[in-house]
Coordinates of C-alpha atoms in Angstrom, one line a residue:
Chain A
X2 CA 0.0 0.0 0.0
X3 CA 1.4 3.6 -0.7
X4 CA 1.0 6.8 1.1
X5 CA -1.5 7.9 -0.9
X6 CA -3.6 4.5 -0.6
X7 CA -2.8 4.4 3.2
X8 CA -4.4 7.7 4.0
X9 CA -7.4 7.1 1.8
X10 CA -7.5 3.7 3.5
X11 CA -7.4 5.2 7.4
X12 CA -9.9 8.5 6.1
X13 CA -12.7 5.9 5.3
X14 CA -12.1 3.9 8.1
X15 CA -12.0 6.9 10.7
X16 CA -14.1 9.0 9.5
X17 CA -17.5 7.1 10.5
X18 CA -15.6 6.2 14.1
X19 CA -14.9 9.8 15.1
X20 CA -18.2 10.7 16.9
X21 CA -18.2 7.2 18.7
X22 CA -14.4 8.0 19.9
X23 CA -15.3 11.4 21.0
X24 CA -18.4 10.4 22.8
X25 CA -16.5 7.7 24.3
X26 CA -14.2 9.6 25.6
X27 CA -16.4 12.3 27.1
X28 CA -18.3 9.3 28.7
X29 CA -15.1 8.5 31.0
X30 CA -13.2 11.5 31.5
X31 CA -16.5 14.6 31.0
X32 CA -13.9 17.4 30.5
X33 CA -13.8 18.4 27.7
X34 CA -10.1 19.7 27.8
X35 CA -9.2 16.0 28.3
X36 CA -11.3 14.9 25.7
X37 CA -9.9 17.0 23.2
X38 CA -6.9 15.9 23.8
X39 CA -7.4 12.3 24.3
X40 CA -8.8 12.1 20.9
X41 CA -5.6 14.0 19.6
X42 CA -3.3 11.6 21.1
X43 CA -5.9 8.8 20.2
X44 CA -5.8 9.9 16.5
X45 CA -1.9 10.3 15.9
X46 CA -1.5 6.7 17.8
X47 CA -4.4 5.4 15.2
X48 CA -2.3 7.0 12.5
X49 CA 1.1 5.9 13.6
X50 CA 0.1 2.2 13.9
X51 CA -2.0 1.8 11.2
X52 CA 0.3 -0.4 9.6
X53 CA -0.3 -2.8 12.6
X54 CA -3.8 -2.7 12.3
X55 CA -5.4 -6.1 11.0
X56 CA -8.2 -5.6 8.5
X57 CA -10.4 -8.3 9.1
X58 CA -10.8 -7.1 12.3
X59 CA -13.5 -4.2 13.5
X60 CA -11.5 -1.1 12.9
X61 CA -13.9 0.9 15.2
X62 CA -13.1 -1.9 18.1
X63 CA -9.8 -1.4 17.4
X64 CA -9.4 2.6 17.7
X65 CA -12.5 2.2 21.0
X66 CA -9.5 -0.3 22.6
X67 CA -6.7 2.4 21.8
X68 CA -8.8 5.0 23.4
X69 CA -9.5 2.7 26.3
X70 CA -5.8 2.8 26.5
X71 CA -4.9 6.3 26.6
X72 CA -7.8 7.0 29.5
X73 CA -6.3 4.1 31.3
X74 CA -3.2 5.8 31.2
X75 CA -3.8 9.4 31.9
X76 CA -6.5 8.4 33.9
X77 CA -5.0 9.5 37.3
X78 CA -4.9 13.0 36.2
X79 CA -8.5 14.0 35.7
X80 CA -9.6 11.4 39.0
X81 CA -7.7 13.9 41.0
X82 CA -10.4 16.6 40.2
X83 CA -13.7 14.2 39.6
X84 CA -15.2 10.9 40.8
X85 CA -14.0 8.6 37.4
X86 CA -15.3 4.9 36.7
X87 CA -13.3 1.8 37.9
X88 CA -10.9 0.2 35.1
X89 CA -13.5 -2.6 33.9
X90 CA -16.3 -0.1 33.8
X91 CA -14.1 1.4 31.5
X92 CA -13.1 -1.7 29.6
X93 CA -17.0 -2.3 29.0
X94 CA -17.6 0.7 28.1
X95 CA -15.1 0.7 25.4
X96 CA -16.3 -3.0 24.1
X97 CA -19.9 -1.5 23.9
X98 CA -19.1 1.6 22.1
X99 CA -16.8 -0.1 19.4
X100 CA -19.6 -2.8 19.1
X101 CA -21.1 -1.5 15.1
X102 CA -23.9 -3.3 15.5
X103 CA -25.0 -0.6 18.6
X104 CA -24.5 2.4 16.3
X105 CA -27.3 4.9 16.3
X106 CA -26.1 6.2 12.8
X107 CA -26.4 9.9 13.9
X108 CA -25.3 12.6 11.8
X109 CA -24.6 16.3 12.3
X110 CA -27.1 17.6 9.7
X111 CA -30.2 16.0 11.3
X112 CA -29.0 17.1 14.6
X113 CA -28.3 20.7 13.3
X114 CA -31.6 20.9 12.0
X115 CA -33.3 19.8 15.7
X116 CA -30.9 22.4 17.2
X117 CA -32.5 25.0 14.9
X118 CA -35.4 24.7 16.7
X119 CA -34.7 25.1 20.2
X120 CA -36.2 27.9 21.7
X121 CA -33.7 30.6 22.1
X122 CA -33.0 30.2 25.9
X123 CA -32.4 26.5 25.1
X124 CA -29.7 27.3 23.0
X125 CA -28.4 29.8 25.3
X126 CA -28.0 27.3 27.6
X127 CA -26.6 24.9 25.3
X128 CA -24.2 27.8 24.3
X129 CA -23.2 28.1 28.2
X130 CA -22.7 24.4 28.2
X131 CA -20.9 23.4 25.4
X132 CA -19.1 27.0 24.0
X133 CA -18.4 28.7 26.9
X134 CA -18.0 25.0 28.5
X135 CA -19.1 26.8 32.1
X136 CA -20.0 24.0 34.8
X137 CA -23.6 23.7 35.5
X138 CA -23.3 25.6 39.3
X139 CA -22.0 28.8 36.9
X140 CA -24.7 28.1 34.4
X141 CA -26.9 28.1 37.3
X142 CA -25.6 31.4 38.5
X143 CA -26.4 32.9 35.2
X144 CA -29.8 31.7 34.5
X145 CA -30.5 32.6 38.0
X146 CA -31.9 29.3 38.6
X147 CA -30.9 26.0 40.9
X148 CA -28.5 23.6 39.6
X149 CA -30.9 21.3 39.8
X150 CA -33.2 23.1 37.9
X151 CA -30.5 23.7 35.4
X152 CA -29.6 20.6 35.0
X153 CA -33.6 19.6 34.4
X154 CA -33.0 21.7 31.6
X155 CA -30.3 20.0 30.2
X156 CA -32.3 16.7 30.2
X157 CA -35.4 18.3 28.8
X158 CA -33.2 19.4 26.0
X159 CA -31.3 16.3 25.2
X160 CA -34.2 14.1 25.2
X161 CA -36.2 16.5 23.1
X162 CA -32.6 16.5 20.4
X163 CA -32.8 12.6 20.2
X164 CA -35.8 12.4 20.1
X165 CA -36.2 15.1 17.1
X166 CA -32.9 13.4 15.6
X167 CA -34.4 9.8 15.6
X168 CA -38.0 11.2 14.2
X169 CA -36.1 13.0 11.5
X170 CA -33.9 10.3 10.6
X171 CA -37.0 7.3 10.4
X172 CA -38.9 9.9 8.5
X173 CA -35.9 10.3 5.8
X174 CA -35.8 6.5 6.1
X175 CA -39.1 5.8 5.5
X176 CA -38.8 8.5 2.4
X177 CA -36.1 6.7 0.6
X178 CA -37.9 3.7 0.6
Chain B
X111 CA -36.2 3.6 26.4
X112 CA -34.4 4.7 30.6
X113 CA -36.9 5.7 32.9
X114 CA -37.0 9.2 34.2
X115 CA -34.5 8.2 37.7
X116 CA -32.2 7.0 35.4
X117 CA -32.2 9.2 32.7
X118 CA -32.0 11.7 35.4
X119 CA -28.4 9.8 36.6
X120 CA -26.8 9.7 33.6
X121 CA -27.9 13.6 32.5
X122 CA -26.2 14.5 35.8
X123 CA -23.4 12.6 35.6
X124 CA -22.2 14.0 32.2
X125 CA -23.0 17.8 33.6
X126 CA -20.7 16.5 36.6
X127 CA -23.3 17.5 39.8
X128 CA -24.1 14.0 40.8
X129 CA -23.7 12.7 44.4
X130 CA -20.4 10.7 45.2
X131 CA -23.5 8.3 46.4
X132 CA -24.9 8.8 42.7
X133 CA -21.8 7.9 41.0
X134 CA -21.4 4.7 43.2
X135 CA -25.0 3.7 41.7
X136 CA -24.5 4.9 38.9
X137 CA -21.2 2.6 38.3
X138 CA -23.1 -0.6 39.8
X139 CA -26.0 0.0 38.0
X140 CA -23.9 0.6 34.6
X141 CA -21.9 -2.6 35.2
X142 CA -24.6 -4.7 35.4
X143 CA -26.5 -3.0 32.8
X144 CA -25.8 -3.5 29.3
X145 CA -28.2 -1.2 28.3
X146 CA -27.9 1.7 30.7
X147 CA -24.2 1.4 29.5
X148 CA -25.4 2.1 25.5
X149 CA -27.5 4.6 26.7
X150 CA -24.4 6.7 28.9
X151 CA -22.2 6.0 25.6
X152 CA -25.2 7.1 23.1
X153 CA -25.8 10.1 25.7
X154 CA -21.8 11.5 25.9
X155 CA -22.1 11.4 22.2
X156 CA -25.3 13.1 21.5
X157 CA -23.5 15.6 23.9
X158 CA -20.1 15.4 21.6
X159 CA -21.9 16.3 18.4
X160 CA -24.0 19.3 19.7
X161 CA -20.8 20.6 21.1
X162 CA -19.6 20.3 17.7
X163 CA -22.4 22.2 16.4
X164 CA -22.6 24.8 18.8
X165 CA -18.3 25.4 19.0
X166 CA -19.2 25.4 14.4
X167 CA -21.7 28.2 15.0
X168 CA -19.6 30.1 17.3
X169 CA -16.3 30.0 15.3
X170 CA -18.3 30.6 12.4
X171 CA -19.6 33.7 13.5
X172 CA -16.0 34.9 15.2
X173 CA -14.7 34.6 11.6
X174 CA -17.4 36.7 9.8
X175 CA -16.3 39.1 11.7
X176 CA -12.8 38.5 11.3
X177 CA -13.5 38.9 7.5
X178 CA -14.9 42.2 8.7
X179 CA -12.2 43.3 10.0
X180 CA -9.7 42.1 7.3
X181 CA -11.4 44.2 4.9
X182 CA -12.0 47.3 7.0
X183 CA -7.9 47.1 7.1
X184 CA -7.2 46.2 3.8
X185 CA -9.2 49.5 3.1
X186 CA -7.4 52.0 5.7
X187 CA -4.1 50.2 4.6
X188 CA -4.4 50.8 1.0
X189 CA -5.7 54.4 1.8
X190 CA -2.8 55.2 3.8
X191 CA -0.5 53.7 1.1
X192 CA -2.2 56.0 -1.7
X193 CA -1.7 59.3 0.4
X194 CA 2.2 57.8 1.4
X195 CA 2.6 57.5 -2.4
X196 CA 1.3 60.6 -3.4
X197 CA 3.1 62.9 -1.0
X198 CA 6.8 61.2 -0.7
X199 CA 9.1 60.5 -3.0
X200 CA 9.8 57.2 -4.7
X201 CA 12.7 56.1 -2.3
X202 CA 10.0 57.0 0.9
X203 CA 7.2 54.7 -0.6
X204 CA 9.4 51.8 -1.1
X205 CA 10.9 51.7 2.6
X206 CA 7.6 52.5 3.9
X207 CA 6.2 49.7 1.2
X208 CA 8.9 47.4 2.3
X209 CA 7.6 48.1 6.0
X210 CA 4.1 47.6 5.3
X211 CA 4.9 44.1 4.1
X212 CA 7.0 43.3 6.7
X213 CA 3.8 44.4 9.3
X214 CA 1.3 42.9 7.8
X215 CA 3.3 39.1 7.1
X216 CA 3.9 39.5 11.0
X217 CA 0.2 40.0 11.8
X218 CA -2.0 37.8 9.4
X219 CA -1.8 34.5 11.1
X220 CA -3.5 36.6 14.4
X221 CA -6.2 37.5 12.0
X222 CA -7.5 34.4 11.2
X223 CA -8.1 33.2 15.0
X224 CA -9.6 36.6 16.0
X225 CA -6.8 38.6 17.9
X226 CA -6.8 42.2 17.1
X227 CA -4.5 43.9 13.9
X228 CA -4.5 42.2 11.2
X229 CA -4.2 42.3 7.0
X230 CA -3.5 39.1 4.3
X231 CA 0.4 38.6 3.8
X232 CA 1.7 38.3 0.3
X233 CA 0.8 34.8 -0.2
X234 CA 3.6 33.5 -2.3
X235 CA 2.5 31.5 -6.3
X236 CA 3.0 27.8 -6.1
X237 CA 4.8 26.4 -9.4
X238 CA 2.5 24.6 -11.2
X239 CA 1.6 20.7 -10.3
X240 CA 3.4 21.5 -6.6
X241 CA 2.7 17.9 -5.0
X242 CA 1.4 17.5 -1.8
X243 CA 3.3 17.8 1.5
X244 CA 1.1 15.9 3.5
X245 CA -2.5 15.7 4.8
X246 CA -4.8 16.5 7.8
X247 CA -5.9 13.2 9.1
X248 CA -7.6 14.7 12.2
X249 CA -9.0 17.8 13.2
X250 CA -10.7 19.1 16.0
X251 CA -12.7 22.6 15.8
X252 CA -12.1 25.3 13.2
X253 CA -9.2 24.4 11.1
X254 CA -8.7 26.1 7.9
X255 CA -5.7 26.5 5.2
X256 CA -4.5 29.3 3.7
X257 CA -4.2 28.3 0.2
X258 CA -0.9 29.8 -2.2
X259 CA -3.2 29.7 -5.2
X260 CA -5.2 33.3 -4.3
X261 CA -8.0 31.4 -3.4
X262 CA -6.8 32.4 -0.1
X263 CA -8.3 30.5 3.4
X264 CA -10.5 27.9 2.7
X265 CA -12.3 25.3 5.9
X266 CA -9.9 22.0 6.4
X267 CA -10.7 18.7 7.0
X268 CA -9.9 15.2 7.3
X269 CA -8.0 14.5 4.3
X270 CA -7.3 18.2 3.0
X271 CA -4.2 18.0 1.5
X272 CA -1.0 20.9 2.2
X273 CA 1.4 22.0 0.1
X274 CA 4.4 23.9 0.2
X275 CA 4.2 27.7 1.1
X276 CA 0.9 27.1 2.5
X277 CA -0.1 27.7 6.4
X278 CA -2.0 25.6 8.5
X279 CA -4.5 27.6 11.2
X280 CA -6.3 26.8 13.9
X281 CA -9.0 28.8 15.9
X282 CA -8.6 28.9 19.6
X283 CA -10.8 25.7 20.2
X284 CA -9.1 23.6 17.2
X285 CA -6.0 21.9 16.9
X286 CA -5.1 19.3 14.3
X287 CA -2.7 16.1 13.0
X288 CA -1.0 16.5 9.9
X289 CA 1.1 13.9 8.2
X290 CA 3.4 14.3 6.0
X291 CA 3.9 12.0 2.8
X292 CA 6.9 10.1 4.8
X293 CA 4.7 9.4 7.7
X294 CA 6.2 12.3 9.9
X295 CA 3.5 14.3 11.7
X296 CA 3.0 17.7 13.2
X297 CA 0.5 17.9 16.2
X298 CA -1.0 21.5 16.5
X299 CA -2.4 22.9 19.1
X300 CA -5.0 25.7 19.3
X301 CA -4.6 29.3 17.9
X302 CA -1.3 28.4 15.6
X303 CA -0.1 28.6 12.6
X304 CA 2.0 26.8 10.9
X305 CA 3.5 27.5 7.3
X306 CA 4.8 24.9 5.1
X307 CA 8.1 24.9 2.7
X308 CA 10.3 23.2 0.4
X309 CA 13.6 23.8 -0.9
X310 CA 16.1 21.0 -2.8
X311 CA 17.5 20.5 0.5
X312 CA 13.9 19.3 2.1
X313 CA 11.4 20.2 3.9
X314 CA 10.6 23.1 5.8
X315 CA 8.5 24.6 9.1
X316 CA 8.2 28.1 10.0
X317 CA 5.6 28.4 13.3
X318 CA 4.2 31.9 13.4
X319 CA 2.3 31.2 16.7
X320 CA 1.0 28.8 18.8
X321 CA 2.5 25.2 19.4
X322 CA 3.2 22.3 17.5
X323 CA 4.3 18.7 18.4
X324 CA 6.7 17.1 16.0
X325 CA 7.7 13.5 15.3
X326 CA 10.2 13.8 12.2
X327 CA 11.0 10.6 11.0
X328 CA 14.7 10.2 9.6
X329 CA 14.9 12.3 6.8
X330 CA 16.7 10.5 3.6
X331 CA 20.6 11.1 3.5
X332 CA 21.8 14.8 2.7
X333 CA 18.0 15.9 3.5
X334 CA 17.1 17.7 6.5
X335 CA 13.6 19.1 8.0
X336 CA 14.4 23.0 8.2
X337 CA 12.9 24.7 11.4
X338 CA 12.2 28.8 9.7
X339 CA 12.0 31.9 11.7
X340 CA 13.4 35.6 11.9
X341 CA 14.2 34.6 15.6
X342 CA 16.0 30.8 15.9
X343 CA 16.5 28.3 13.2
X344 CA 17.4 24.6 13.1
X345 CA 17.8 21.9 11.0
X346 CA 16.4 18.3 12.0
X347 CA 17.6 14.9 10.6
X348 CA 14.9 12.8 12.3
X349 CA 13.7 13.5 16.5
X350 CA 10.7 14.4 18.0
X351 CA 10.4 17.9 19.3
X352 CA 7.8 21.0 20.5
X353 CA 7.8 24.6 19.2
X354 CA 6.4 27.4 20.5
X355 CA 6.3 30.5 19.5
X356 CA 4.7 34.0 20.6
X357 CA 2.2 35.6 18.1
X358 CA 3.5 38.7 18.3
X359 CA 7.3 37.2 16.9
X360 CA 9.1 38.4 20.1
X361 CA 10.2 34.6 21.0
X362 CA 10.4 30.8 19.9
X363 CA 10.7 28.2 22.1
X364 CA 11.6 24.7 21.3
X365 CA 11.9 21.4 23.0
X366 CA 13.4 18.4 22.3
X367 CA 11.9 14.6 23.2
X368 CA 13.8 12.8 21.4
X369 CA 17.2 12.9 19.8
X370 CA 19.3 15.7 19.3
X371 CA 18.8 19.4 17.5
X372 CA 21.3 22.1 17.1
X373 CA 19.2 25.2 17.4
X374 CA 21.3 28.6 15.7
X375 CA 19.9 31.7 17.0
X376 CA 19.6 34.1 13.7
X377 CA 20.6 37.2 15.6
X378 CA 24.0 36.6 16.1
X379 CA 24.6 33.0 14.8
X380 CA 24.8 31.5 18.4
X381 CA 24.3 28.0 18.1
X382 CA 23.3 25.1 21.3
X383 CA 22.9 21.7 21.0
X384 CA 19.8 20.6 22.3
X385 CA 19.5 17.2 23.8
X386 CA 16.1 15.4 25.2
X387 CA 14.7 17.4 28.3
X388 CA 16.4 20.4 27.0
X389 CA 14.6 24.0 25.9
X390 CA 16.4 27.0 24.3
X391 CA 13.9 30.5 23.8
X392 CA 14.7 32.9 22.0
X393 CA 14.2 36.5 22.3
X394 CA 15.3 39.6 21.3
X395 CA 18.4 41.3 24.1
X396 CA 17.7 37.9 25.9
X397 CA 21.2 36.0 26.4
X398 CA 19.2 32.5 27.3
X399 CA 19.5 29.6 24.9
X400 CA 19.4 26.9 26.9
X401 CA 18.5 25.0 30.0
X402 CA 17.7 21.4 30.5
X403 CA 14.2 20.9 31.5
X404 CA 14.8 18.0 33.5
X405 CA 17.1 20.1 36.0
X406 CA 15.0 22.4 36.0
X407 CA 11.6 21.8 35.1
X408 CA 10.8 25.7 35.8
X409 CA 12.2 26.3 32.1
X410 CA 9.7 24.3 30.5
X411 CA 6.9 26.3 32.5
X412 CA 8.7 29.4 31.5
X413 CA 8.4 28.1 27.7
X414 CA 4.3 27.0 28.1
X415 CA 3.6 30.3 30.5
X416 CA 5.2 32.5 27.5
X417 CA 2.9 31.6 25.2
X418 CA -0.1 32.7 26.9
X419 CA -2.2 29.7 26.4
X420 CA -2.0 26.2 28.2
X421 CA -0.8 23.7 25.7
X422 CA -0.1 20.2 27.8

């Protein structure tokens, strides 16, 4: 395989795992400094063992078990400032996310669409919480509400994304039939 | 579908406010539970991809108004150059052209992650056919590439290849992995730019600002990876190192992981060998090259706290 062939190779295969890695990784460490980073360090590791990687296996398994890897290791540095899940809640954690057949297929348009209609406060909040990345007691402080209440708000408003993502997506399905 | 008490858990796990007596449930419950444990995974990334979408919107938005700006500048600067041209004589206009240049190559990178001051550099005409030097194959946030062929910054990608004399930019939440061709990689951190060169002798690097992570693999006999600046230079045959540099161009830092550099400060041709643990900066009227960051570990804060932003 050439260069050329080897980076078209590892685009199509990491594209599609991208969102599982990231979510994956916000699942075990939620901070999102760490999970940038993990996913940088996850991605050049990918990259520089590639050539390892065996093709008949799952290539999503294999990049969720590399992650798995590099939050094992640096996993002592965020548990100093938050409660973080025991080593084989981690390990499962990473089998089930790299398991395909699990996917949920997501994309980014449908979801872009749903956020489109959020009332404006919601994506105030949402702007608060994932922009500014302020902690739920500051987003609390702003709204001028509990952080219980705020963080009612923040369930309201995921279940209301999924479920507009999932309507929109069975109703593009059930078009393209 | 979860019911309500455990949707509930897992929404206030991943917004961090749950109990330590939550988390202890949460964890039993999880490890028991294939299905609360798709639902956690399937929550985090629902969370990952509206971040994504909300970070998009806000970056997008930051660089309208960057575009503003750069046109509102490009206007006053042109203005300014007119009335210089019209009053002095030709000898004036070129020194203050020649000045102009020089300003505005220093302050373009800053432009295109939102700092104040700002104006397009000359961007330099590729030859014809100019291969590819590599290719993102990550990227995180806003990444775009400022393209030698006038079609000046387009968005970047997975997969968008770079050339020579192009520059690599990331916004303040971005950072990104290119390759190049021979499987060495540059890791870039947020709000950094990084232009790309080639000469006969090999490749080249000049950071404007920000930080980048190399791992240079050995380059093929007589070749060398060229580290570019006004302020240090270096030539590398194959380690792994970090640069730094200030975005206003009054220092460069670099830091070596593995193997051995000689950095030669351009100023006055001082050169220092830089082994693994060891730093040199570089600033103007600053007679510090070089201190080995395993001595002294201060020196490699000193290197991260100058450039104004955390990188790890």
């Amino acid at each position: 395989m050439n260069d050329d062939q080897k980076h078209e190779t590892f685009e199509k295969l990491y594209l599609p795992v991208q969102t599982a890695l990231r979510g994956y990784l916000f699942a075990t460490t939620r901070d999102w400094m760490a999970t940038d980073e993990l996913y940088q360090e996850v991605s050049t590791i990918l990259w520089r063992k590639f050539g390892e990687y065996d093709t008949s296996r799952s290539f999503r398994a294999w990049a969720l078990g590399m992650a798995r890897l590099q939050v094992l290791k640096q996993r002592q540095g965020f548990a100093r400032s938050r409660l973080v899940f025991s080593e084989a809640l981690m390990e499962t954690l990473a089998n089930d996310a790299g398991d395909e057949s699990g996917d949920d297929d997501w994309r980014l348009p449908h979801l872009a669409a749903c956020m489109e209609r959020l009332p404006s406060a919601d994506r105030e909040l949402m702007g608060m919480r994932f922009d500014r990345d302020l902690s739920m007691a500051e987003i609390s402080h702003k709204i001028q509400k509990s952080v219980a209440a705020a963080g009612m708000s923040m369930m309201r408003i995921r279940r209301w994304l999924r479920d507009c993502m999932e309507k929109s997506m069975a109703t593009e399905k059930a078009g393209a039939l | 579908m979860m019911d309500r008490s455990t949707e509930q858990l897992l929404s206030r796990y991943l917004d961090g406010v749950e109990t330590p007596e939550e988390f202890a449930e949460l964890e039993r419950q999880a490890l028991q539970s294939p299905e609360l444990r798709r639902e956690l995974v399937r929550l985090a990334k629902l969370d990952s991809m509206t971040r994504t979408l909300v970070k998009e919107a806000a970056a997008a938005k930051e660089f309208s108004k960057c575009g503003e700006r750069i046109i509102a500048t490009e206007r006053r600067r042109w203005r300014i150059r007119w009335v210089c041209g019209a009053a002095a004589a030709a000898l004036v206009v070129c020194v203050v052209g020649v000045n102009l240049w020089q300003a505005r190559q220093a302050e373009k990178l800053t432009v295109a992650i939102g700092r104040e001051g700002d104006a397009k550099p000359p961007i330099p005409v590729p030859a014809p056919h100019v291969p590819a030097e590599g290719r993102l194959v990550a990227v995180s946030g806003e990444v775009w590439v400022a393209r030698s062929d006038g079609t000046g910054q387009s968005a970047a990608s997975v997969g968008t290849e770079v050339r020579a004399d192009e520059t690599i930019v990331t916004a303040t939440n971005a950072s990104a992995l290119f390759a190049y061709a021979d499987g060495s990689t540059l890791r870039i951190y947020r709000a950094s730019a990084v232009v790309l060169s080639r000469t006969d002798a090999g490749p080249g690097l000049d950071l404007r600002q920000g930080a980048v992570d190399a791992d240079i693999r050995k380059q093929p006999e007589g070749r060398r990876l060229r580290v570019l600046g006004e302020l240090m230079q270096a030539e590398i045959v194959g380690t792994e190192f970090r640069l730094m540099a200030d975005p206003r161009g009054k220092w460069k830092c670099l830091g070596v992981r593995t193997g051995v550099v000689e950095v030669r400060r351009v100023a006055d041709g001082q050169k220092v060998v830089l082994k693994a643990g060891n730093y040199a900066a570089v600033a103007p009227n600053w007679p510090y090259m070089l201190m080995d960051a395993r001595v002294c570990p201060v020196w490699k804060e000193i290197c991260r706290a100058m450039a104004g932003t955390e990188y790890p």
